[in-house]
Coordinates of C-alpha atoms in Angstrom, one line a residue:
I9 CA -2.7 42.6 49.2
A10 CA -1.4 46.1 50.0
K11 CA -4.8 47.0 51.5
M12 CA -4.5 43.9 53.8
N13 CA -1.2 45.4 55.0
I14 CA 0.7 42.3 53.9
Q15 CA 4.4 43.0 52.9
V16 CA 5.6 41.1 49.8
L17 CA 9.3 40.4 50.0
P18 CA 11.7 39.2 47.4
E19 CA 11.8 35.4 47.2
H20 CA 15.4 35.1 48.2
K21 CA 14.7 36.8 51.5
L22 CA 11.6 34.7 52.4
S23 CA 13.6 31.9 54.0
S24 CA 14.9 34.2 56.7
V25 CA 11.4 35.6 57.5
A26 CA 8.9 32.8 56.9
P27 CA 8.7 29.5 55.0
L28 CA 7.8 30.0 51.3
K29 CA 4.9 27.5 51.7
Q30 CA 3.3 29.6 54.5
F31 CA 3.7 32.8 52.4
N32 CA 1.9 31.1 49.4
M33 CA -0.9 30.0 51.7
E34 CA -1.4 33.5 53.0
K35 CA -1.3 34.9 49.5
K36 CA -3.9 32.3 48.4
E37 CA -6.2 33.1 51.3
V38 CA -6.0 36.9 50.5
E39 CA -6.8 36.2 46.9
L40 CA -9.8 34.0 48.0
I41 CA -11.1 36.9 50.1
L42 CA -10.8 39.3 47.2
V43 CA -12.4 36.9 44.8
K44 CA -15.3 36.3 47.2
E45 CA -15.9 40.0 47.5
Q46 CA -15.9 40.4 43.7
N47 CA -18.6 37.7 43.4
G48 CA -20.8 39.0 46.2
V49 CA -19.9 36.3 48.7
H50 CA -19.0 37.7 52.1
P51 CA -16.4 35.6 53.9
G52 CA -17.3 34.9 57.5
S53 CA -21.0 35.0 56.9
A54 CA -23.1 32.6 59.0
D55 CA -24.1 30.5 56.0
D56 CA -20.5 30.3 54.8
V57 CA -19.5 28.7 58.1
V58 CA -22.5 26.5 58.9
R59 CA -23.3 25.0 55.5
E60 CA -22.2 21.4 55.4
T61 CA -19.7 20.3 52.8
W62 CA -18.8 17.0 51.1
G63 CA -16.8 14.7 53.2
K64 CA -14.3 14.2 50.4
K65 CA -13.8 15.7 46.9
L66 CA -14.4 12.2 45.5
D67 CA -17.9 12.2 47.1
F68 CA -18.8 15.2 45.0
L69 CA -17.3 13.9 41.7
L70 CA -19.0 10.5 42.0
S71 CA -22.3 12.2 42.9
V72 CA -22.1 14.4 39.7
I73 CA -21.0 11.4 37.6
G74 CA -23.7 9.2 39.1
F75 CA -26.4 11.7 38.3
A76 CA -25.3 12.5 34.8
V77 CA -24.6 8.9 33.8
D78 CA -28.1 7.5 33.8
L79 CA -30.3 5.1 31.8
A80 CA -30.3 7.3 28.8
N81 CA -26.5 6.7 28.3
V82 CA -27.4 3.0 27.8
W83 CA -30.8 3.0 26.1
R84 CA -30.7 6.2 24.0
F85 CA -27.3 7.3 22.9
P86 CA -26.2 4.1 21.2
Y87 CA -29.3 4.0 19.1
L88 CA -29.1 7.7 18.2
C89 CA -25.5 7.2 17.1
Y90 CA -26.5 4.2 15.0
K91 CA -29.5 5.9 13.5
N92 CA -27.9 9.2 12.7
G93 CA -24.8 8.2 10.7
G94 CA -22.8 6.2 13.2
G95 CA -19.4 7.7 13.6
A96 CA -20.5 10.8 11.7
F97 CA -23.0 11.6 14.5
L98 CA -20.0 12.2 16.8
I99 CA -19.2 15.3 14.9
P100 CA -22.3 17.3 15.9
Y101 CA -22.4 15.5 19.3
V102 CA -18.8 16.6 20.2
L103 CA -19.4 20.1 18.8
F104 CA -22.5 20.7 20.9
L105 CA -20.6 19.2 23.9
V106 CA -17.9 21.9 23.5
I107 CA -20.0 24.9 22.6
A108 CA -23.0 24.3 24.8
G109 CA -22.9 21.3 27.1
M110 CA -19.7 22.0 28.9
P111 CA -20.3 25.8 29.3
L112 CA -23.8 25.2 30.8
F113 CA -22.4 22.4 33.0
Y114 CA -19.7 24.7 34.3
M115 CA -22.2 27.5 34.6
E116 CA -24.4 25.5 37.0
L117 CA -21.5 24.2 39.0
A118 CA -20.1 27.8 39.3
L119 CA -23.5 29.2 40.3
G120 CA -24.0 26.7 43.1
Q121 CA -20.4 26.7 44.4
F122 CA -19.9 30.5 44.5
N123 CA -23.2 31.4 46.0
R124 CA -23.6 28.2 48.2
E125 CA -27.3 28.2 47.6
G126 CA -29.9 25.9 45.9
A127 CA -31.6 26.4 42.6
A128 CA -34.0 29.1 43.8
T129 CA -32.0 31.2 46.2
V130 CA -29.0 31.2 44.0
W131 CA -30.8 33.8 41.9
K132 CA -30.0 36.5 44.5
I133 CA -27.4 37.4 41.8
C134 CA -30.3 38.5 39.5
P135 CA -33.5 38.4 41.6
V136 CA -36.0 38.8 38.7
F137 CA -34.9 35.3 37.5
K138 CA -35.7 33.5 40.7
G139 CA -38.7 32.0 39.0
V140 CA -36.4 29.8 36.9
G141 CA -35.2 28.2 40.2
Y142 CA -38.8 27.2 40.9
T143 CA -39.1 26.0 37.3
V144 CA -36.2 23.5 37.6
I145 CA -37.3 22.4 41.1
I146 CA -40.8 21.5 39.8
I147 CA -39.3 19.8 36.7
A148 CA -37.1 17.7 39.0
L149 CA -40.1 16.8 41.1
Y150 CA -42.1 15.8 38.0
V151 CA -39.3 13.6 36.7
G152 CA -39.2 11.8 40.1
F153 CA -42.9 10.8 39.7
Y154 CA -42.0 8.5 36.8
Y155 CA -38.3 7.9 36.9
N156 CA -38.7 6.0 40.2
V157 CA -41.1 3.7 38.4
I158 CA -38.5 2.8 35.8
I159 CA -36.1 2.0 38.7
A160 CA -38.9 -0.1 40.2
W161 CA -39.2 -2.1 37.0
S162 CA -35.5 -2.8 37.1
L163 CA -35.9 -4.0 40.7
Y164 CA -38.8 -6.2 39.7
Y165 CA -36.7 -7.7 36.9
L166 CA -33.8 -8.2 39.3
F167 CA -36.1 -10.2 41.7
A168 CA -37.5 -12.1 38.7
S169 CA -34.0 -13.1 37.6
L170 CA -33.3 -14.9 40.9
T171 CA -34.3 -18.3 39.4
S172 CA -32.7 -21.1 37.4
E173 CA -34.9 -20.4 34.4
L174 CA -35.6 -16.8 33.5
P175 CA -39.4 -16.0 33.4
W176 CA -39.2 -14.4 29.9
L177 CA -37.9 -17.7 28.4
G178 CA -40.8 -19.6 26.9
C179 CA -44.5 -19.1 26.3
K180 CA -45.9 -21.4 29.1
H181 CA -46.6 -18.7 31.7
S182 CA -49.9 -17.4 32.9
W183 CA -49.4 -14.0 31.3
N184 CA -48.6 -15.3 27.8
S185 CA -51.2 -14.9 25.1
P186 CA -52.2 -17.5 22.5
N187 CA -50.2 -15.5 20.0
C188 CA -46.9 -15.9 21.9
T189 CA -44.2 -17.2 19.6
E190 CA -40.9 -18.7 20.6
P191 CA -38.0 -16.8 19.1
Q192 CA -36.7 -19.7 17.1
H193 CA -40.0 -20.0 15.3
I194 CA -40.2 -16.4 14.3
N195 CA -39.6 -15.7 10.6
G196 CA -40.5 -13.2 7.9
T197 CA -44.0 -14.8 7.5
I198 CA -44.9 -14.3 11.1
L199 CA -43.4 -10.8 11.3
G200 CA -44.9 -9.5 8.0
N201 CA -43.3 -7.2 5.6
R202 CA -43.5 -4.0 7.7
T203 CA -42.7 -5.3 11.2
S204 CA -39.2 -5.5 12.5
Y205 CA -38.2 -8.0 15.1
S206 CA -37.7 -5.2 17.7
K207 CA -41.4 -4.1 17.2
F208 CA -42.8 -7.7 17.5
K209 CA -44.3 -7.8 21.0
N210 CA -45.5 -11.5 21.0
T211 CA -42.1 -12.9 21.9
P212 CA -41.8 -14.4 25.5
A213 CA -39.6 -11.4 26.5
G214 CA -42.1 -8.9 24.9
E215 CA -45.1 -10.5 26.6
F216 CA -43.3 -10.7 30.0
Y217 CA -42.7 -6.9 29.9
E218 CA -46.1 -5.8 28.5
R219 CA -48.4 -8.5 30.0
G220 CA -46.5 -9.9 33.0
V221 CA -45.1 -6.6 34.4
L222 CA -47.2 -3.7 33.0
H223 CA -50.5 -5.6 32.3
I224 CA -51.0 -3.2 29.5
H225 CA -53.4 -5.6 27.8
E226 CA -55.9 -5.0 30.7
S227 CA -56.2 -1.3 29.7
R228 CA -57.8 0.4 26.7
G229 CA -55.7 3.6 27.0
I230 CA -54.9 6.5 29.2
D231 CA -58.5 6.9 30.2
D232 CA -58.6 3.4 31.6
L233 CA -55.9 3.1 34.2
G234 CA -57.2 0.6 36.7
L235 CA -55.6 0.0 40.1
P236 CA -51.8 -0.1 41.0
R237 CA -50.1 -3.4 40.6
W238 CA -49.2 -4.6 44.1
E239 CA -45.9 -6.3 42.9
L240 CA -44.7 -3.0 41.4
A241 CA -45.9 -1.1 44.4
I242 CA -43.7 -3.1 46.7
C243 CA -40.7 -2.5 44.4
L244 CA -41.6 1.2 44.4
I245 CA -41.7 1.3 48.2
V246 CA -38.2 -0.3 48.3
V247 CA -36.9 2.3 45.8
V248 CA -38.4 5.2 47.8
F249 CA -36.9 3.8 51.1
I250 CA -33.5 3.6 49.4
L251 CA -33.7 7.2 48.3
Y252 CA -34.9 8.4 51.7
F253 CA -32.2 6.8 53.7
S254 CA -29.6 7.9 51.2
L255 CA -30.6 11.5 51.4
W256 CA -32.0 12.1 54.9
K257 CA -28.7 13.2 56.4
G258 CA -27.7 15.3 53.4
V259 CA -24.5 15.0 51.4
K260 CA -22.8 13.2 54.3
S261 CA -24.9 10.1 53.7
S262 CA -25.5 10.5 49.9
G263 CA -21.8 11.0 49.3
K264 CA -21.1 7.5 50.6
V265 CA -23.9 5.8 48.8
V266 CA -22.5 6.9 45.4
Y267 CA -19.3 4.9 46.0
V268 CA -21.5 1.9 45.1
T269 CA -24.1 3.3 42.8
A270 CA -21.8 5.4 40.6
T271 CA -19.0 2.8 40.3
M272 CA -21.1 -0.4 39.9
P273 CA -22.4 0.4 36.4
Y274 CA -18.8 0.6 35.1
I275 CA -17.9 -2.8 36.5
V276 CA -21.0 -4.4 35.1
L277 CA -20.6 -2.6 31.7
L278 CA -17.1 -4.0 31.5
V279 CA -18.4 -7.5 32.2
L280 CA -21.1 -7.2 29.6
L281 CA -18.8 -5.7 27.0
I282 CA -16.2 -8.5 27.4
R283 CA -19.0 -11.1 27.1
G284 CA -20.7 -9.3 24.3
I285 CA -17.7 -9.0 21.9
T286 CA -17.1 -12.8 22.2
L287 CA -20.6 -13.6 20.8
P288 CA -21.1 -14.7 17.2
G289 CA -22.2 -11.7 15.1
A290 CA -20.9 -9.2 17.6
M291 CA -18.5 -7.5 15.2
N292 CA -21.4 -7.0 12.7
G293 CA -23.2 -5.1 15.4
I294 CA -20.2 -3.0 16.3
R295 CA -19.5 -2.2 12.6
A296 CA -23.2 -1.1 12.2
Y297 CA -22.8 1.1 15.3
L298 CA -19.6 2.8 14.1
H299 CA -20.4 3.0 10.3
I300 CA -19.8 6.5 9.0
D301 CA -22.5 8.1 6.8
L302 CA -21.6 11.7 6.3
K303 CA -24.7 12.3 4.2
K304 CA -26.7 12.1 7.4
L305 CA -25.2 15.4 8.5
N306 CA -27.3 17.1 5.8
N307 CA -30.4 16.2 7.8
P308 CA -31.3 19.0 10.4
Q309 CA -32.9 16.3 12.7
V310 CA -29.4 14.8 13.2
W311 CA -28.1 18.1 14.7
I312 CA -31.3 18.5 16.8
D313 CA -30.8 15.0 18.1
A314 CA -27.2 15.7 19.0
A315 CA -28.0 18.9 20.8
T316 CA -30.9 17.6 22.8
Q317 CA -29.0 14.4 23.7
I318 CA -26.1 16.6 25.1
F319 CA -28.6 18.7 27.1
Y320 CA -30.4 15.8 28.6
S321 CA -27.4 13.6 29.1
L322 CA -25.4 16.1 31.1
G323 CA -28.3 17.0 33.3
A324 CA -28.1 20.8 33.1
G325 CA -31.4 22.5 34.0
F326 CA -32.6 20.2 36.7
G327 CA -31.0 22.2 39.5
V328 CA -29.0 19.1 40.6
L329 CA -25.6 20.5 39.6
I330 CA -26.4 23.7 41.4
A331 CA -27.4 21.8 44.5
F332 CA -24.4 19.5 44.5
A333 CA -21.9 22.3 43.9
S334 CA -23.4 24.4 46.7
Y335 CA -21.9 21.9 49.2
N336 CA -18.4 22.4 47.7
K337 CA -15.7 24.4 49.4
F338 CA -15.5 27.9 47.8
E339 CA -12.0 27.4 46.5
N340 CA -12.8 24.1 44.8
N341 CA -11.8 24.1 41.1
C342 CA -15.2 23.6 39.5
Y343 CA -13.9 24.4 36.1
R344 CA -11.7 21.3 36.1
D345 CA -14.6 19.3 37.6
A346 CA -16.9 20.4 34.8
I347 CA -14.5 19.3 32.1
L348 CA -13.7 16.0 33.8
T349 CA -17.3 14.9 34.7
S350 CA -18.9 15.9 31.4
T351 CA -16.2 14.2 29.5
I352 CA -16.6 11.0 31.5
N353 CA -20.3 11.1 30.9
C354 CA -20.0 11.3 27.2
V355 CA -17.3 8.7 27.0
T356 CA -19.5 6.4 29.0
S357 CA -22.3 6.9 26.5
F358 CA -19.9 6.0 23.6
I359 CA -18.5 2.9 25.3
S360 CA -21.9 1.6 26.3
G361 CA -22.7 1.5 22.6
F362 CA -20.2 -1.3 22.2
A363 CA -21.8 -3.4 24.9
I364 CA -25.3 -2.8 23.4
F365 CA -24.5 -3.3 19.7
S366 CA -22.3 -6.3 20.2
V367 CA -25.4 -8.0 21.7
L368 CA -27.7 -6.6 19.0
G369 CA -25.3 -8.1 16.4
Y370 CA -25.6 -11.4 18.2
M371 CA -29.4 -11.1 18.2
A372 CA -29.4 -10.3 14.4
N373 CA -27.1 -13.3 13.8
Q374 CA -29.4 -15.6 15.8
H375 CA -32.5 -14.7 13.9
Q376 CA -30.8 -14.2 10.6
V377 CA -32.1 -10.6 10.2
N378 CA -30.5 -7.2 9.7
I379 CA -29.2 -5.1 12.6
K380 CA -31.9 -2.5 11.8
D381 CA -34.5 -5.1 12.6
V382 CA -33.3 -5.6 16.2
A383 CA -32.0 -2.1 16.9
T384 CA -34.2 0.0 19.1
E385 CA -34.1 2.4 22.1
G386 CA -35.7 3.1 25.4
A387 CA -37.5 0.6 27.5
G388 CA -37.9 -1.8 24.6
L389 CA -34.1 -2.2 24.4
V390 CA -33.4 -2.8 28.1
F391 CA -36.5 -4.6 29.1
I392 CA -37.2 -6.7 26.0
I393 CA -34.4 -7.1 23.5
Y394 CA -31.4 -7.2 25.8
P395 CA -33.0 -9.6 28.4
E396 CA -34.0 -11.9 25.5
A397 CA -30.5 -12.0 24.3
I398 CA -29.2 -12.7 27.8
S399 CA -31.6 -15.5 28.2
T400 CA -30.0 -17.5 25.4
L401 CA -26.5 -17.4 26.9
P402 CA -24.8 -19.9 29.2
G403 CA -25.0 -18.6 32.7
A404 CA -28.1 -16.5 31.7
T405 CA -29.2 -16.0 35.3
F406 CA -25.8 -14.4 36.3
F407 CA -25.8 -12.0 33.3
A408 CA -29.4 -11.1 33.9
I409 CA -28.7 -10.3 37.6
V410 CA -25.7 -8.1 36.8
F411 CA -27.5 -6.3 34.0
F412 CA -30.4 -5.3 36.1
I413 CA -28.1 -4.4 39.0
M414 CA -26.5 -2.0 36.5
L415 CA -29.9 -0.5 35.6
L416 CA -30.8 -0.2 39.2
T417 CA -27.7 1.6 40.2
L418 CA -27.8 3.8 37.1
G419 CA -31.3 4.9 38.1
I420 CA -30.8 5.2 41.9
D421 CA -28.0 7.9 41.9
S422 CA -29.8 9.9 39.2
A423 CA -33.0 9.8 41.2
M424 CA -31.0 10.8 44.3
G425 CA -29.7 13.8 42.4
G426 CA -33.2 14.9 41.3
M427 CA -34.6 14.6 44.8
E428 CA -31.6 16.5 46.3
A429 CA -32.3 19.3 43.9
V430 CA -35.8 19.6 45.3
I431 CA -34.8 19.3 48.9
T432 CA -31.8 21.7 48.7
G433 CA -33.6 24.2 46.5
L434 CA -36.6 24.5 48.8
S435 CA -34.9 24.2 52.2
D436 CA -32.5 27.0 51.3
D437 CA -35.5 29.1 50.4
F438 CA -37.5 28.2 53.5
K439 CA -35.3 27.8 56.5
I440 CA -37.9 25.8 58.5
L441 CA -37.5 23.0 55.9
K442 CA -33.7 23.1 56.5
R443 CA -34.2 22.8 60.2
N444 CA -36.4 19.7 59.7
R445 CA -34.5 18.1 56.8
K446 CA -35.3 14.5 57.7
L447 CA -39.1 15.2 57.9
F448 CA -39.0 17.2 54.7
T449 CA -37.0 14.5 52.9
F450 CA -39.7 12.0 53.9
I451 CA -42.5 14.2 52.7
V452 CA -40.8 14.6 49.3
A453 CA -40.1 10.9 49.0
F454 CA -43.6 9.9 50.1
G455 CA -45.1 12.5 47.7
T456 CA -43.3 11.1 44.7
F457 CA -44.4 7.6 45.8
L458 CA -48.1 8.7 45.8
M459 CA -47.9 10.3 42.4
A460 CA -45.9 7.4 41.0
L461 CA -48.8 5.0 41.8
L462 CA -50.5 6.3 38.7
C463 CA -47.6 4.9 36.6
I464 CA -47.9 1.4 38.0
T465 CA -51.5 0.8 37.1
N466 CA -52.6 -1.3 34.1
G467 CA -52.6 1.8 32.0
G468 CA -49.6 3.4 33.8
I469 CA -47.3 3.2 30.8
Y470 CA -49.5 5.8 29.1
V471 CA -49.2 8.2 32.1
L472 CA -45.4 7.6 32.2
T473 CA -45.2 8.3 28.4
L474 CA -47.1 11.5 28.9
L475 CA -44.9 12.7 31.7
D476 CA -41.7 11.7 29.9
K477 CA -42.6 13.8 26.9
Y478 CA -44.0 16.9 28.6
A479 CA -42.7 17.1 32.1
A480 CA -39.0 17.5 31.1
G481 CA -39.1 18.1 27.4
T482 CA -39.4 21.6 26.2
S483 CA -39.7 22.9 29.7
I484 CA -36.2 21.8 30.7
L485 CA -34.7 23.4 27.6
F486 CA -36.6 26.5 28.4
G487 CA -35.2 26.5 31.9
V488 CA -31.7 26.2 30.7
L489 CA -32.2 29.1 28.2
I490 CA -33.5 31.4 31.0
E491 CA -30.7 30.4 33.3
A492 CA -28.2 31.3 30.6
I493 CA -29.9 34.6 29.9
G494 CA -29.9 35.4 33.6
V495 CA -26.3 34.6 34.1
S496 CA -25.4 36.5 30.9
W497 CA -26.0 39.8 32.8
F498 CA -22.6 38.9 34.4
Y499 CA -20.8 36.3 32.3
G500 CA -21.8 36.4 28.6
E501 CA -24.5 35.6 26.1
S502 CA -26.8 32.7 25.6
N503 CA -26.6 30.1 22.8
S504 CA -29.5 27.9 23.8
N505 CA -32.3 29.4 21.9
F506 CA -32.0 27.1 18.9
V507 CA -32.6 23.9 20.8
V508 CA -35.7 25.3 22.5
I509 CA -37.3 26.4 19.3
A510 CA -36.4 23.1 17.6
S511 CA -38.0 21.1 20.5
I512 CA -41.3 23.0 20.0
V513 CA -41.3 22.8 16.2
T514 CA -40.5 19.1 16.1
S515 CA -43.0 18.1 18.8
G516 CA -45.3 15.6 17.1
E517 CA -48.4 13.7 18.2
L518 CA -48.0 11.6 21.4
R519 CA -47.9 7.8 20.8
Y520 CA -47.0 4.6 22.5
D521 CA -46.4 1.9 19.8
D522 CA -49.6 1.8 17.8
Y523 CA -51.7 3.6 20.4
V524 CA -52.3 7.3 19.6
F525 CA -53.1 9.5 22.7
P526 CA -56.4 11.4 22.6
D527 CA -56.2 15.2 22.0
W528 CA -57.2 16.0 25.6
S529 CA -54.1 14.2 26.9
N530 CA -51.8 16.4 24.8
I531 CA -53.6 19.4 26.3
V532 CA -52.9 18.0 29.8
G533 CA -49.3 17.4 28.8
W534 CA -48.8 21.1 27.7
F535 CA -50.4 22.2 30.9
I536 CA -47.9 20.1 32.9
A537 CA -45.1 21.7 30.8
L538 CA -46.4 25.2 31.3
S539 CA -47.0 24.7 35.1
S540 CA -43.2 24.8 35.5
M541 CA -42.3 27.3 32.8
L542 CA -44.9 29.9 34.0
C543 CA -43.0 30.2 37.2
V544 CA -40.5 32.5 35.4
P545 CA -42.9 35.2 34.2
I546 CA -45.2 35.0 37.3
Y547 CA -42.3 35.5 39.7
A548 CA -40.8 38.2 37.6
I549 CA -44.0 40.2 37.6
Y550 CA -44.4 39.6 41.3
K551 CA -40.9 40.7 42.0
F552 CA -41.3 43.9 39.9
L553 CA -44.6 44.9 41.5
T554 CA -43.4 44.4 45.1
L555 CA -40.2 46.5 44.8
P556 CA -40.2 50.2 45.6
G557 CA -39.3 53.1 43.4
T558 CA -39.8 54.2 39.8
F559 CA -40.0 51.9 36.8
K560 CA -36.2 52.3 36.2
E561 CA -35.4 51.8 39.9
R562 CA -37.6 48.7 40.0
T563 CA -35.9 47.3 36.9
A564 CA -32.5 48.0 38.5
Y565 CA -33.5 46.2 41.7
C566 CA -34.7 43.2 39.6
I567 CA -31.4 42.7 37.8
T568 CA -29.0 43.7 40.5
P569 CA -27.6 41.2 43.0
E570 CA -29.2 41.7 46.4
H571 CA -26.0 42.6 48.2
E572 CA -25.6 45.6 45.8
Y573 CA -29.1 47.1 46.5
H574 CA -27.4 50.0 48.3
M575 CA -25.7 50.9 44.9
V576 CA -29.2 51.2 43.3
M577 CA -30.2 53.6 46.0
E578 CA -27.1 55.7 45.2
G579 CA -28.0 55.6 41.4
N580 CA -24.9 53.5 40.6
V581 CA -26.2 50.5 38.7
R582 CA -23.3 48.6 37.1
Q583 CA -25.7 46.5 35.0
Y584 CA -26.4 49.7 33.0
K585 CA -22.7 50.1 32.2
V586 CA -20.4 48.4 29.8
R587 CA -18.1 46.0 31.6
Q588 CA -15.0 44.1 30.8
C589 CA -14.9 40.5 32.1
K590 CA -12.0 38.4 33.2
R591 CA -13.1 34.9 32.4
Y592 CA -10.8 32.9 34.5
N593 CA -8.9 33.1 37.8
Y594 CA -6.1 30.6 37.7
N595 CA -6.2 29.6 41.3
Y596 CA -10.0 29.1 41.7
S597 CA -11.6 29.0 38.2
L598 CA -13.7 32.0 39.1
P599 CA -15.3 34.1 36.4
I600 CA -15.1 37.7 37.5
C601 CA -16.5 40.9 36.0
I602 CA -14.9 44.3 36.8

């Protein structure tokens, strides 16, 4: 403050010189300037002035919440919690949230907000790691190829629900097989000793999903795809158009869409929860969901499931949080935002379990089976078991419509986040794309549509399963690890290595129900995973070889923020020195190293 020639007077004299509020504002502005300089952000730069910002703070919060709260909160967490010890699973889940999830969540928000750049160009803080920016952009693009298809399924189900009698109620439809069995006629003899109800696919709901929607019975496997289904293609076009017109004007347009897509799931979830807990058998389902089995904690797989669920659920590593935060004002308190939004995400997962397991308890009561026989996860839960339960309720059409609206909105804002990560990441790196954002947004949206056509063929579910396992499996954990290592040059050490190793070690053969994928498909899958991960070493080598100087000087350039290159020329490389870090600035939540 002294350098800025601002005189600090005793507080009792301030009223005679200037209002206290005005003085505090001036002091705050000066602190902001000093903090920006500490973090390599130069106030008054062209980008700092021109870059658009969120219309309101709520736009940003809802966008982050909408992205993080997705289908996995409904179809994966409740089953994981039930399978891994019920209430006991919350111990490793909350632990990993605190020691890994929240720090990484905050790290990405801080990276984007402080540098006001997308996932690639944000790495001007440590240029050798720019490849990880391309890694997360490619991963986000890959996920868009198949995630949009799941949204299209939800839209198809929504259209199919607009009738007085739901199409997955009964075996009298053209897609039903001779083996289709009405739920009330299913017993232990039909199921067999080793088949649970959730795995029995010859129910009306099971056959509607696999034969009426996917037409999987017309494919022999991943090497027999067939042509895209025109009904799903239309739904996919609608989804892509929604995404395009939500994103084409940047955060000014997407920030308004999330007022619907991010809040609607909570309204529907509340409706389904109230209806669910009034059903016979609901309490049995909830008790099964919350039962505490501490012995499960002796199983390492439980801890691996908790860690991976935290990473995937919060959405770190996709470049989305960096992109969203880059449109914040510099002085925004992203530390508070990280705690708030990550907590809301995890609480939503927990509460959704009550809505899910109350209905599963009802299903178990209806068929006189154990909860474990109807409990499942993934598409089988939201497109077979839950719709079947809904179809038996009074007002089934209403509950089906609101349920699939929930799935649709859960998917839309998450897909918007992924596409925004690609658009922001590349347009910040290539200014011609930024100048032509509407055209570039259309190209990205249309490109994802073309690739998604593979997932709506007769054998499309096999392509989707392959992408789901390899496109954002080990590669996303690898990306998060490299991000943490890169940032640790400035802010600390990385604790992500365990999860990456566990992901590789526990990776088994690829299956879809009883279908085992051929060996060549696993090779293709690892090629997809490596196509994103290899961006890290390839760019690092490229960067090192294209820089001037000796080996030591090139290394210094690689790990030094670009705005400090003049210090490398002077032989003053602070990355080679021991530093003391102030973790927190109380006004702006800015981690600063001195």
